[in-house]
Short mmCIF file of C-alpha atoms and ligand atoms in Angstrom, two decimals:
data_model
loop_
_atom_site.label_atom_id
_atom_site.label_comp_id
_atom_site.label_asym_id
_atom_site.label_seq_id
_atom_site.Cartn_x
_atom_site.Cartn_y
_atom_site.Cartn_z
CA MET P 33 -112.71 -242.07 -5.22
CA LYS P 34 -110.05 -244.67 -5.99
CA ASN P 35 -106.90 -242.55 -6.02
CA ILE P 36 -103.69 -244.11 -7.32
CA PHE P 37 -100.33 -243.16 -5.82
CA ILE P 38 -97.34 -243.87 -8.10
CA LEU P 39 -93.72 -243.79 -6.86
CA THR P 40 -91.17 -243.86 -9.61
CA GLY P 41 -87.32 -244.48 -9.50
CA ALA P 42 -84.34 -244.68 -11.86
CA GLY P 43 -85.65 -247.89 -13.54
CA ILE P 44 -88.53 -246.00 -15.34
CA SER P 45 -85.87 -243.87 -17.14
CA ALA P 46 -83.51 -246.76 -17.84
CA GLU P 47 -85.07 -247.38 -21.31
CA SER P 48 -84.55 -243.76 -22.15
CA GLY P 49 -80.76 -244.32 -21.67
CA ILE P 50 -80.31 -242.86 -18.22
CA ALA P 51 -78.19 -245.12 -16.08
CA THR P 52 -79.69 -246.32 -12.79
CA PHE P 53 -77.68 -245.85 -9.57
CA ARG P 54 -77.17 -249.45 -8.33
CA ALA P 55 -76.75 -251.57 -11.45
CA GLU P 56 -73.37 -253.12 -12.17
CA ASP P 57 -72.63 -250.27 -14.55
CA GLY P 58 -74.69 -247.79 -12.50
CA LEU P 59 -73.75 -244.28 -11.40
CA TRP P 60 -72.69 -245.24 -7.86
CA GLU P 61 -70.20 -247.75 -9.38
CA LYS P 62 -68.49 -245.05 -11.30
CA HIS P 63 -68.75 -242.12 -8.71
CA LYS P 64 -68.41 -242.02 -4.96
CA VAL P 65 -71.71 -241.04 -3.33
CA GLU P 66 -69.86 -239.17 -0.62
CA ASP P 67 -68.08 -237.05 -3.24
CA VAL P 68 -70.88 -235.93 -5.42
CA ALA P 69 -74.12 -236.58 -3.47
CA THR P 70 -73.47 -235.12 0.04
CA PRO P 71 -73.25 -231.51 1.44
CA ASP P 72 -69.70 -232.47 2.69
CA GLY P 73 -68.57 -233.56 -0.78
CA PHE P 74 -69.78 -230.22 -2.22
CA ARG P 75 -67.95 -228.28 0.54
CA ARG P 76 -64.76 -230.35 -0.18
CA ASN P 77 -64.83 -229.96 -4.02
CA PRO P 78 -67.62 -227.92 -5.42
CA GLU P 79 -66.16 -228.05 -8.91
CA LEU P 80 -66.32 -231.81 -9.04
CA VAL P 81 -69.98 -231.75 -7.96
CA HIS P 82 -70.83 -228.98 -10.54
CA ASN P 83 -69.22 -231.09 -13.22
CA PHE P 84 -70.94 -234.28 -12.25
CA TYR P 85 -74.36 -232.63 -12.49
CA ASN P 86 -73.30 -230.67 -15.66
CA GLU P 87 -72.71 -234.04 -17.36
CA ARG P 88 -76.05 -235.28 -16.18
CA ARG P 89 -77.81 -232.16 -17.41
CA ARG P 90 -76.03 -232.27 -20.79
CA GLN P 91 -77.14 -235.93 -21.05
CA LEU P 92 -80.78 -235.12 -20.27
CA LYS P 93 -80.89 -233.03 -23.52
CA THR P 94 -79.97 -236.06 -25.61
CA VAL P 95 -82.63 -238.39 -24.18
CA THR P 96 -86.44 -238.66 -24.61
CA PRO P 97 -89.26 -240.12 -22.53
CA ASN P 98 -89.93 -243.74 -23.15
CA ALA P 99 -93.19 -245.82 -23.30
CA ALA P 100 -93.50 -245.99 -19.52
CA HIS P 101 -93.44 -242.26 -19.05
CA PHE P 102 -96.00 -241.85 -21.75
CA ALA P 103 -98.24 -244.54 -20.39
CA LEU P 104 -98.24 -242.91 -16.86
CA ALA P 105 -98.92 -239.58 -18.46
CA LYS P 106 -101.91 -241.16 -20.19
CA LEU P 107 -103.05 -242.49 -16.91
CA TYR P 108 -102.44 -239.13 -15.20
CA ASN P 109 -104.51 -237.31 -17.81
CA ASN P 110 -107.36 -239.81 -18.39
CA TYR P 111 -108.14 -241.78 -15.19
CA SER P 112 -111.65 -240.90 -14.11
CA GLN P 113 -112.10 -242.83 -10.86
CA GLY P 114 -109.93 -240.56 -8.74
CA ILE P 115 -106.73 -238.77 -8.62
CA VAL P 116 -103.38 -240.03 -9.86
CA THR P 117 -100.30 -238.72 -7.92
CA ILE P 118 -96.92 -239.36 -9.40
CA VAL P 119 -94.07 -238.95 -6.99
CA THR P 120 -90.58 -239.46 -8.42
CA GLN P 121 -87.15 -239.97 -6.91
CA ASN P 122 -85.72 -238.99 -10.31
CA ILE P 123 -84.22 -235.68 -11.02
CA ASP P 124 -84.88 -235.82 -14.76
CA ASP P 125 -87.86 -234.17 -16.42
CA LEU P 126 -89.12 -237.13 -18.41
CA HIS P 127 -92.53 -237.42 -16.66
CA GLU P 128 -93.13 -233.80 -17.57
CA ARG P 129 -91.84 -234.02 -21.05
CA ALA P 130 -94.29 -237.06 -21.51
CA GLY P 131 -97.21 -234.89 -20.30
CA ALA P 132 -97.59 -235.56 -16.59
CA THR P 133 -96.89 -233.56 -13.54
CA ALA P 134 -94.68 -235.16 -10.94
CA ILE P 135 -93.61 -234.33 -7.49
CA HIS P 136 -89.81 -234.40 -7.36
CA MET P 137 -88.92 -235.47 -3.91
CA HIS P 138 -85.15 -235.55 -4.57
CA GLY P 139 -85.05 -232.26 -6.51
CA GLU P 140 -84.49 -231.46 -10.10
CA LEU P 141 -81.36 -231.53 -12.40
CA GLU P 142 -82.56 -228.37 -14.17
CA LYS P 143 -82.76 -226.19 -11.02
CA MET P 144 -80.08 -224.52 -8.84
CA LEU P 145 -80.50 -223.62 -5.17
CA CYS P 146 -78.99 -220.43 -3.94
CA LEU P 147 -77.13 -220.83 -0.60
CA ASN P 148 -77.54 -217.08 -0.10
CA CYS P 149 -81.16 -216.20 -0.82
CA ARG P 150 -82.35 -219.84 -0.49
CA LYS P 151 -84.41 -219.57 -3.63
CA SER P 152 -84.37 -222.10 -6.38
CA CYS P 153 -83.97 -221.06 -10.02
CA LEU P 154 -84.33 -222.75 -13.42
CA TRP P 155 -80.90 -223.81 -14.77
CA GLN P 156 -80.54 -225.52 -18.16
CA GLU P 157 -76.90 -224.82 -18.91
CA ASP P 158 -73.62 -225.80 -17.18
CA SER P 159 -73.02 -224.38 -13.71
CA SER P 160 -69.75 -223.66 -11.88
CA ILE P 161 -68.47 -222.06 -8.78
CA GLU P 162 -68.65 -218.73 -10.70
CA SER P 163 -72.26 -218.94 -11.55
CA ILE P 164 -74.58 -216.08 -10.56
CA CYS P 165 -77.91 -216.42 -8.80
CA THR P 166 -80.62 -215.23 -11.05
CA ASN P 167 -82.69 -214.04 -7.93
CA CYS P 168 -80.15 -212.29 -5.61
CA GLU P 169 -77.47 -211.83 -8.34
CA LYS P 170 -74.66 -213.01 -5.96
CA ARG P 171 -71.80 -214.93 -7.43
CA GLY P 172 -70.49 -218.28 -6.26
CA VAL P 173 -73.49 -219.25 -4.10
CA LEU P 174 -75.40 -221.81 -6.28
CA ARG P 175 -75.48 -225.46 -5.79
CA PRO P 176 -77.59 -228.12 -7.74
CA ASP P 177 -81.02 -228.26 -6.30
CA ILE P 178 -80.77 -231.92 -5.62
CA VAL P 179 -81.56 -233.64 -2.24
CA TRP P 180 -78.24 -235.25 -1.20
CA PHE P 181 -77.63 -237.89 1.26
CA GLY P 182 -78.19 -236.61 4.82
CA GLU P 183 -80.63 -234.01 3.56
CA MET P 184 -84.49 -233.93 3.94
CA PRO P 185 -86.42 -234.82 0.83
CA TYR P 186 -88.90 -232.33 -0.44
CA PHE P 187 -92.65 -232.24 -0.09
CA LEU P 188 -92.83 -235.09 2.57
CA ALA P 189 -96.01 -233.91 4.30
CA GLU P 190 -97.82 -233.53 1.00
CA ILE P 191 -96.61 -236.90 -0.24
CA GLU P 192 -97.76 -238.75 2.81
CA SER P 193 -101.08 -237.01 2.74
CA CYS P 194 -101.62 -238.08 -0.90
CA LEU P 195 -100.57 -241.63 -0.20
CA LEU P 196 -102.91 -242.06 2.68
CA LYS P 197 -105.74 -240.84 0.54
CA SER P 198 -105.05 -243.54 -2.07
CA SER P 199 -106.46 -246.96 -2.52
CA LEU P 200 -103.46 -248.29 -4.67
CA PHE P 201 -99.80 -247.68 -4.09
CA VAL P 202 -97.56 -248.62 -7.08
CA ALA P 203 -93.74 -248.51 -6.96
CA ILE P 204 -92.14 -248.55 -10.45
CA GLY P 205 -88.39 -249.09 -11.14
CA THR P 206 -87.04 -248.45 -7.67
CA SER P 207 -84.75 -250.66 -5.64
CA GLY P 208 -86.59 -249.73 -2.46
CA LEU P 209 -83.34 -248.98 -0.59
CA VAL P 210 -83.36 -245.19 -0.02
CA TYR P 211 -85.65 -243.86 2.70
CA PRO P 212 -88.06 -242.32 3.14
CA ALA P 213 -89.42 -243.46 -0.20
CA ALA P 214 -88.48 -247.03 0.59
CA GLY P 215 -90.76 -246.90 3.66
CA TYR P 216 -93.89 -245.96 1.64
CA VAL P 217 -94.90 -249.60 0.96
CA GLN P 218 -94.91 -250.16 4.79
CA LEU P 219 -97.04 -247.00 5.26
CA ALA P 220 -99.49 -248.06 2.63
CA ARG P 221 -99.70 -251.54 4.17
CA ALA P 222 -100.45 -250.21 7.53
CA ALA P 223 -103.24 -248.05 6.07
CA LYS P 224 -104.66 -251.23 4.30
CA ILE P 225 -103.87 -249.71 0.85
CA LYS P 226 -103.19 -252.24 -1.92
CA THR P 227 -99.57 -252.42 -3.02
CA LEU P 228 -98.10 -253.23 -6.39
CA GLU P 229 -94.37 -253.42 -7.31
CA MET P 230 -93.29 -253.09 -10.92
CA ASN P 231 -89.62 -253.66 -11.60
CA LEU P 232 -87.33 -255.38 -14.00
CA GLU P 233 -86.78 -258.12 -11.39
CA LYS P 234 -87.67 -258.82 -7.76
CA THR P 235 -86.10 -256.43 -5.23
CA ALA P 236 -85.24 -256.63 -1.56
CA ALA P 237 -88.70 -254.98 -0.96
CA SER P 238 -90.77 -257.34 -3.07
CA GLN P 239 -91.93 -259.38 0.00
CA PHE P 240 -93.80 -256.38 1.31
CA PHE P 241 -95.97 -255.91 -1.82
CA ASP P 242 -99.33 -257.51 -2.23
CA ALA P 243 -98.42 -258.06 -6.00
CA GLY P 244 -95.64 -257.72 -8.44
CA ILE P 245 -95.24 -257.43 -12.12
CA TYR P 246 -91.82 -257.98 -13.43
CA GLY P 247 -90.07 -256.96 -16.70
CA LYS P 248 -89.13 -253.76 -18.56
CA ALA P 249 -91.24 -250.78 -17.55
CA GLY P 250 -91.81 -249.69 -21.15
CA GLN P 251 -93.87 -252.86 -21.66
CA THR P 252 -95.37 -253.65 -18.24
CA VAL P 253 -96.40 -250.17 -17.37
CA THR P 254 -97.95 -249.70 -20.75
CA GLU P 255 -100.00 -252.87 -20.44
CA TRP P 256 -100.98 -252.17 -16.78
CA VAL P 257 -102.14 -248.61 -17.75
CA GLU P 258 -104.32 -250.07 -20.66
CA GLU P 259 -105.95 -252.46 -18.12
CA ILE P 260 -106.68 -249.74 -15.56
CA LEU P 261 -108.17 -247.43 -18.14
CA ILE P 262 -110.45 -250.06 -19.54
CA LYS P 263 -111.99 -250.99 -16.12
P1 LIG W 91 -81.73 -247.76 -8.10
O1 LIG W 91 -80.62 -247.67 -9.11
O2 LIG W 91 -81.37 -248.11 -6.74
O3 LIG W 91 -82.80 -248.91 -8.60
C1 LIG W 91 -83.27 -248.91 -9.90
C2 LIG W 91 -84.35 -250.02 -10.03
O4 LIG W 91 -84.81 -250.06 -11.31
C3 LIG W 91 -83.72 -251.44 -9.85
O5 LIG W 91 -84.55 -252.12 -8.85
C4 LIG W 91 -83.82 -252.09 -11.16
O6 LIG W 91 -84.09 -253.50 -11.08
C5 LIG W 91 -84.97 -251.36 -11.83
N1 LIG W 91 -84.90 -251.30 -13.25
C6 LIG W 91 -83.82 -251.17 -14.05
N2 LIG W 91 -84.17 -251.13 -15.37
C7 LIG W 91 -85.55 -251.28 -15.40
C8 LIG W 91 -86.55 -251.25 -16.39
N3 LIG W 91 -86.23 -251.09 -17.70
N4 LIG W 91 -87.82 -251.37 -16.14
C9 LIG W 91 -88.18 -251.40 -14.84
N5 LIG W 91 -87.31 -251.43 -13.77
C10 LIG W 91 -86.01 -251.26 -14.07
O7 LIG W 91 -82.53 -246.41 -8.27
P2 LIG W 91 -83.63 -245.81 -7.19
O8 LIG W 91 -84.41 -246.78 -6.52
O9 LIG W 91 -84.36 -244.78 -7.94
O10 LIG W 91 -81.03 -240.56 -4.61
O11 LIG W 91 -82.66 -245.06 -6.23
C11 LIG W 91 -83.23 -244.31 -5.30
C12 LIG W 91 -82.32 -243.04 -4.93
O12 LIG W 91 -81.05 -243.52 -4.68
C13 LIG W 91 -82.09 -242.15 -6.08
O13 LIG W 91 -83.22 -241.12 -6.11
C14 LIG W 91 -80.80 -241.40 -5.82
C15 LIG W 91 -80.06 -242.70 -5.38
O14 LIG W 91 -78.93 -242.52 -4.61
C16 LIG W 91 -80.21 -239.48 -4.50
O15 LIG W 91 -79.36 -239.21 -5.36
C17 LIG W 91 -80.53 -238.65 -3.18
#
């Protein structure tokens, strides 16, 4: 078995038209993280937070997966030498729309979490402080089902277990600055798993990878997948 573990970040969705977080025109230049991506920010001003994610959810309906998403879906569905696991930090659904299944460690834009019954529900429209939970039917208890700063990402045990059963770790379109995902390259190295970084450009984490392929994901990931599937 030669399992492949793929970690994706905002860069894989950039060519679909979704802004990354840390670019000069990125989301965190225009919005304060502490206002829209922390539990405290939500307590202080839930309307602002609902509106921030409403805007993202509306935008999601206007974009489509790009060549990199389709290439990974092709690998996911056709790789015969082992299992391909795709873990994404992204809250969009572009891996799924391209035909792959991804583990969303930072939550999903089209889900809301109920602070009353703790259940997650599918949510494709705008949400507000008046929204009603589809499970417990209580009003005003929903928040975006997104992992905010200071919160524990989802599926960590499952993710680490898949990573440690892999022979190749690939990080695509992530700046490698947000933990725990940023630490996976070190975990892979410690377990003698080969590591590959694919990014538009070198990152602060590049030095930790065995190899790097730099350029736009649409092209680099497509070419890399073709090579893997030919082998
Ligand atoms: P970042 O915005 O930090 O990094 C995006 C990376 O994508 C950068 O390293 C870019 O060089 C690269 N990139 C941009 N365009 C690309 C392209 N066309 N092809 C390939 N690479 C490209 O986004 P993430 O690393 O995903 O968390 O950020 C990690 C987490 O920080 C996010 O999940 C989010 C954020 O705060 C939460 O909201 C909890």
